[in-house]
PDB file of C-alpha atoms in Angstrom:
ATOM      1  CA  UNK H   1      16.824 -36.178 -86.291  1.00  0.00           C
ATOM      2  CA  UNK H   2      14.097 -36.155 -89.317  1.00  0.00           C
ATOM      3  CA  UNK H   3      12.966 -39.128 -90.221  1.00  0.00           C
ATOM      4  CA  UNK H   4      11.243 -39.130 -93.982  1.00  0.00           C
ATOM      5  CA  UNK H   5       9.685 -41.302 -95.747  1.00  0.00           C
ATOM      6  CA  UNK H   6       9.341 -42.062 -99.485  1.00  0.00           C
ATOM      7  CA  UNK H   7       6.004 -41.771-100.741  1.00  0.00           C
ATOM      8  CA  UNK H   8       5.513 -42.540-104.410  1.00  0.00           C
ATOM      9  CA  UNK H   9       2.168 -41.737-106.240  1.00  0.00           C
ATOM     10  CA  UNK H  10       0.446 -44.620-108.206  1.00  0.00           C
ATOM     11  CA  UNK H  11       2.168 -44.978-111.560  1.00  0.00           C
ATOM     12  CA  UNK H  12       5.157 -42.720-110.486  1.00  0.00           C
ATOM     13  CA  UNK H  13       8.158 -45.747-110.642  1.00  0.00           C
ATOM     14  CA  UNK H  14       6.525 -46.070-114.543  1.00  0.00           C
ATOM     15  CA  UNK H  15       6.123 -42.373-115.615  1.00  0.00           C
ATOM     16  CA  UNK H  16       9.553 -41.387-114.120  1.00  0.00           C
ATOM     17  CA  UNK H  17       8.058 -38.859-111.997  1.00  0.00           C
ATOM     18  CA  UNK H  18      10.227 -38.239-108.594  1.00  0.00           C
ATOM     19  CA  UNK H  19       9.969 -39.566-106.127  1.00  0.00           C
ATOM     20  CA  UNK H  20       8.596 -37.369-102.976  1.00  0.00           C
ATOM     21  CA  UNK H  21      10.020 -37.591 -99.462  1.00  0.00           C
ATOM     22  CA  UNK H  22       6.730 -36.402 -96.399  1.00  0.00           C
ATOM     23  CA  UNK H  23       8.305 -36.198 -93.290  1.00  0.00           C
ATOM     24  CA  UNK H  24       7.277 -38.970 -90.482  1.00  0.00           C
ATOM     25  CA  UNK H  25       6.051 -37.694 -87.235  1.00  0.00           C
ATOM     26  CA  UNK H  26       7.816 -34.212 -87.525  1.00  0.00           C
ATOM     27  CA  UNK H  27       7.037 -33.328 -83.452  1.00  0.00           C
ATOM     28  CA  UNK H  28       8.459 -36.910 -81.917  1.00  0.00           C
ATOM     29  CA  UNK H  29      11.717 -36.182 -84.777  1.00  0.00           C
ATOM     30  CA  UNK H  30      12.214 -33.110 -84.319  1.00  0.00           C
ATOM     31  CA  UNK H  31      14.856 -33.072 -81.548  1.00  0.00           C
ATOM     32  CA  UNK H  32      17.644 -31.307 -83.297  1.00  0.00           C
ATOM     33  CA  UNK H  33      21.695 -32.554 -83.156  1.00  0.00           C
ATOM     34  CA  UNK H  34      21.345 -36.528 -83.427  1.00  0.00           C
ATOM     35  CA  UNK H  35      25.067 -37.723 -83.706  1.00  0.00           C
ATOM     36  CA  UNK H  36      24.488 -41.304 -85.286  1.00  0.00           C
ATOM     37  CA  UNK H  37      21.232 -43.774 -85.355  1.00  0.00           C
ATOM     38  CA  UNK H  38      21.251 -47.626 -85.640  1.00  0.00           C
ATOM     39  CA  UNK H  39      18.150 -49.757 -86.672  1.00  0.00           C
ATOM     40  CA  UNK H  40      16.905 -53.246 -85.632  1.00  0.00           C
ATOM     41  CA  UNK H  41      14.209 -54.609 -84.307  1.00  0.00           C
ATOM     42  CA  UNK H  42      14.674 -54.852 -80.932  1.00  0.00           C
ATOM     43  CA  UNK H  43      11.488 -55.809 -79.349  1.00  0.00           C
ATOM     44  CA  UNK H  44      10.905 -58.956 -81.816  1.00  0.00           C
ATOM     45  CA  UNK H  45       7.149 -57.559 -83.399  1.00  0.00           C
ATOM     46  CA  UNK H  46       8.844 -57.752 -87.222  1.00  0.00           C
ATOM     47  CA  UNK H  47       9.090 -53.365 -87.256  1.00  0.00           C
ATOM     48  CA  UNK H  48      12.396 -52.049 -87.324  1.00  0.00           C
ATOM     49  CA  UNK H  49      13.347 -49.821 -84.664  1.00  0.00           C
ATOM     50  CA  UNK H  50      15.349 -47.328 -83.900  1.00  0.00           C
ATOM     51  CA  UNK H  51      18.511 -45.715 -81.622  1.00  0.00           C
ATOM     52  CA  UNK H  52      19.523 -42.385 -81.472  1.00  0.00           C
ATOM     53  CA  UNK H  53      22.627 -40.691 -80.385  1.00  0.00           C
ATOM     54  CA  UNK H  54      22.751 -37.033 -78.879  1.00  0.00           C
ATOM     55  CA  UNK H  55      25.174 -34.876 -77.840  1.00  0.00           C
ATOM     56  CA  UNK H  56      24.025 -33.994 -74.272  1.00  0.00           C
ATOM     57  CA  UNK H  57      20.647 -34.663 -74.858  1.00  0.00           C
ATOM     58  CA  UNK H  58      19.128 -38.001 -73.555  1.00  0.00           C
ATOM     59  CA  UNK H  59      19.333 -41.010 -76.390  1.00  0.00           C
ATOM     60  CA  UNK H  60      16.313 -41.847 -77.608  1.00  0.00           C
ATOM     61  CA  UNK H  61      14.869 -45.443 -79.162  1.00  0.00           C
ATOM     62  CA  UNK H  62      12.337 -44.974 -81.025  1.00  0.00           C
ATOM     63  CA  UNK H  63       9.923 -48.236 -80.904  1.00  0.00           C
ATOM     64  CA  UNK H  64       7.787 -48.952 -84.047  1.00  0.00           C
ATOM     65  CA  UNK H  65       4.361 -50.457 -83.601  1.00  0.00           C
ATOM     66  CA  UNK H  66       3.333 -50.987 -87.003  1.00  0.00           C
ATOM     67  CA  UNK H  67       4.670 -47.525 -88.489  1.00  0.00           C
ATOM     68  CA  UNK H  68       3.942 -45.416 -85.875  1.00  0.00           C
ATOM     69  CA  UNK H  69       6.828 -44.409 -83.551  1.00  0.00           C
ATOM     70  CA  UNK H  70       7.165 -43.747 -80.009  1.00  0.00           C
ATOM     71  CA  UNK H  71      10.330 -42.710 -77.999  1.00  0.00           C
ATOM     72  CA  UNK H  72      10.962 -45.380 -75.383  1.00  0.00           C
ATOM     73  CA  UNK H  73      14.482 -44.828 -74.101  1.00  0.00           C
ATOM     74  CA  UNK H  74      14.054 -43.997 -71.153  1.00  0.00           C
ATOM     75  CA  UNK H  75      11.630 -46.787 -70.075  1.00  0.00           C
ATOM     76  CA  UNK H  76      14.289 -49.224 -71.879  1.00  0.00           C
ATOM     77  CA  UNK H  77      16.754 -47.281 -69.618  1.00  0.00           C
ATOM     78  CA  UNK H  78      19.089 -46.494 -72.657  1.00  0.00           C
ATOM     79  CA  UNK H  79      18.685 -42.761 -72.597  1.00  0.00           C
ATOM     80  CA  UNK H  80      21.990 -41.190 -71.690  1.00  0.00           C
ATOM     81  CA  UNK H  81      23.291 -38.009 -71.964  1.00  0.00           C
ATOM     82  CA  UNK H  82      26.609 -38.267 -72.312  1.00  0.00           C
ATOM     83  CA  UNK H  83      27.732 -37.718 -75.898  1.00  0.00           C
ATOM     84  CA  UNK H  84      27.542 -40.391 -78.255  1.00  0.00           C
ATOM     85  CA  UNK H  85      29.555 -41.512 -81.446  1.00  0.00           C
ATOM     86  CA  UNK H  86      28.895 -44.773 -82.121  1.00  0.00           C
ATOM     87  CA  UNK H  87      25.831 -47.449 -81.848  1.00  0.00           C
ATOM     88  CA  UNK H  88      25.355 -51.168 -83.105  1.00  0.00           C
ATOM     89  CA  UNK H  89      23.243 -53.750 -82.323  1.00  0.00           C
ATOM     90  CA  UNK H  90      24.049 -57.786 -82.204  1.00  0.00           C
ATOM     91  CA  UNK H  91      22.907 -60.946 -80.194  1.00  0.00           C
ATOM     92  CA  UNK H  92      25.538 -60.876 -78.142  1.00  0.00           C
ATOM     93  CA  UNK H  93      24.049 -63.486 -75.511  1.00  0.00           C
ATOM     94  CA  UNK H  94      22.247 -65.589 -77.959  1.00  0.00           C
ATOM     95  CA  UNK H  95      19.133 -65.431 -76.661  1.00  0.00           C
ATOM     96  CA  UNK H  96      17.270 -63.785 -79.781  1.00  0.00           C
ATOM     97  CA  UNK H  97      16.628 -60.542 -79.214  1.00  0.00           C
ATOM     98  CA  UNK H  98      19.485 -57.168 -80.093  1.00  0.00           C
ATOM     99  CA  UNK H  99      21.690 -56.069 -77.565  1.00  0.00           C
ATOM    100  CA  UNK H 100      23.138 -52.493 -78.200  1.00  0.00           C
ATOM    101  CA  UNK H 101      26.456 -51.350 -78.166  1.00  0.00           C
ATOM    102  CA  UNK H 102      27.029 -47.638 -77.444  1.00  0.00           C
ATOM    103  CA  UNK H 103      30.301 -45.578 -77.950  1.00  0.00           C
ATOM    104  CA  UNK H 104      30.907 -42.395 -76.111  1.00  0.00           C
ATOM    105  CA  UNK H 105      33.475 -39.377 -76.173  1.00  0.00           C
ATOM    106  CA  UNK H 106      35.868 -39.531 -73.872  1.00  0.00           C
ATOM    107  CA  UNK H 107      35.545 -38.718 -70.533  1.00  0.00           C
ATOM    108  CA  UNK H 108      35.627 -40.223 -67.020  1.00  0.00           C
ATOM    109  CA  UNK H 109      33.836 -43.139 -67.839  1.00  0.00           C
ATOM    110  CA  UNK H 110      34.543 -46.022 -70.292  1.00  0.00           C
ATOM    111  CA  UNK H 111      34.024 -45.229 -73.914  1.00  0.00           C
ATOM    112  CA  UNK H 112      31.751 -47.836 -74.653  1.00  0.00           C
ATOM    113  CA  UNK H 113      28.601 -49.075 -72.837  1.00  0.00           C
ATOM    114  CA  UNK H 114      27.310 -52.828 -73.982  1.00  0.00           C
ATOM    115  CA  UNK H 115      23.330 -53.193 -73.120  1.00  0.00           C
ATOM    116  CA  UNK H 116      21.724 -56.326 -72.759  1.00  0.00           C
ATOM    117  CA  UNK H 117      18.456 -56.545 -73.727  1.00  0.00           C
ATOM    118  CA  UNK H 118      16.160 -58.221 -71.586  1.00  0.00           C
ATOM    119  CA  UNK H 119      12.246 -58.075 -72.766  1.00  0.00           C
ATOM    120  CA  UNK H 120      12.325 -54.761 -74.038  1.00  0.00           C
ATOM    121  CA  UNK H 121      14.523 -53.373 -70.716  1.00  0.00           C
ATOM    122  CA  UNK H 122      18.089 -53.268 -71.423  1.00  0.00           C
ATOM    123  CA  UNK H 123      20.836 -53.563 -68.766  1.00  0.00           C
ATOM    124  CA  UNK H 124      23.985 -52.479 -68.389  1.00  0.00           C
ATOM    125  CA  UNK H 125      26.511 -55.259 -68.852  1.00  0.00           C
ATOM    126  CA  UNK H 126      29.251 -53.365 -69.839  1.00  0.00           C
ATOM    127  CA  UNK H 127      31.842 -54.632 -66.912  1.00  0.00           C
ATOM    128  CA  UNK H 128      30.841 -58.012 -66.868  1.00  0.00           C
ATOM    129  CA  UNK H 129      31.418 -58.533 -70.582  1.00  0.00           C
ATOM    130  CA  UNK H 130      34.769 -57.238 -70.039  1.00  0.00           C
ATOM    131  CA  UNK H 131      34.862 -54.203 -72.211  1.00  0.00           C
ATOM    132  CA  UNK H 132      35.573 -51.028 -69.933  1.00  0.00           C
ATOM    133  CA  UNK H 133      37.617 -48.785 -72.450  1.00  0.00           C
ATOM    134  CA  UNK H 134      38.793 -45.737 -70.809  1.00  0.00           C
ATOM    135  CA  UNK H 135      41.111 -43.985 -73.307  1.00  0.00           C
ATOM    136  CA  UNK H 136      41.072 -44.226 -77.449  1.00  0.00           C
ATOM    137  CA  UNK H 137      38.172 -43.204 -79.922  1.00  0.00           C
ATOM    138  CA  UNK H 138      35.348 -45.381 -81.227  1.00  0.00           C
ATOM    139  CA  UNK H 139      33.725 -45.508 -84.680  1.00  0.00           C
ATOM    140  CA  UNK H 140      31.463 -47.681 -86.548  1.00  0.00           C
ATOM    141  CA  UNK H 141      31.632 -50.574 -84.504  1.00  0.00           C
ATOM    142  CA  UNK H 142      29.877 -53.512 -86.211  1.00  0.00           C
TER     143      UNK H 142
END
């Protein structure tokens, strides 16, 4: 995954010059074959954050502290390896802070994987929510 940024020079929205993408961090994004990414901000500090799916490479959330990014998926303990196709977030438990929802290829375990987030740490509640998939295909799921 690359993550750019647009960076504009002064006066460049009224002289019609184009507008210039600078990549962000190039050696924390720089892990190649990201499948799908979801923003929000997870850890309630007003910077939106973001997941990242891999394809047999751990997951990675990227936390934002005021612009400046830093993977935390595995200390959230959201960095699997199984493949992923599919990632939203949502309030599920009403508490205020975004849960994730994670879809997977198919394989021996269920296709979907529903994370509650608990300060920052997200568990798996997957079974106790009730949604154990085993067989299909998942996309988008909003």
């Amino acid at each position: 995954m690359r993550l750019l940024v647009l960076s504009l020079a002064a006066g460049a929205l009224l002289s019609q010059q184009a507008p210039r993408f600078e990549s962000l961090q190039p050696d924390l994004f720089s892990t190649p074959g990201a499948f799908v990414n979801a923003w929000a901000d997870y850890d309630n500090d007003d910077d939106p954050d973001v997941f990242v799916g891999f394809n047999r490479t751990p997951n990675r959330l990227y936390r934002n502290d005021r612009g400046t990014f830093v993977d935390a998926g595995r200390i959230a303990n959201v960095a699997d390896t199984r493949a992923v196709r599919a990632a939203a977030w949502g309030d599920m438990d009403a508490d205020g802070d975004a849960d994730l929802l994670v879809g997977f290829t198919p394989g021996a375990q269920s296709l979907l994987r529903l994370y509650r987030n608990d300060s920052g740490r997200f568990q798996d509640v997957t079974e106790a929510a009730g949604l154990v998939v085993m067989a299909g295909a998942l996309r988008q799921p909003a």
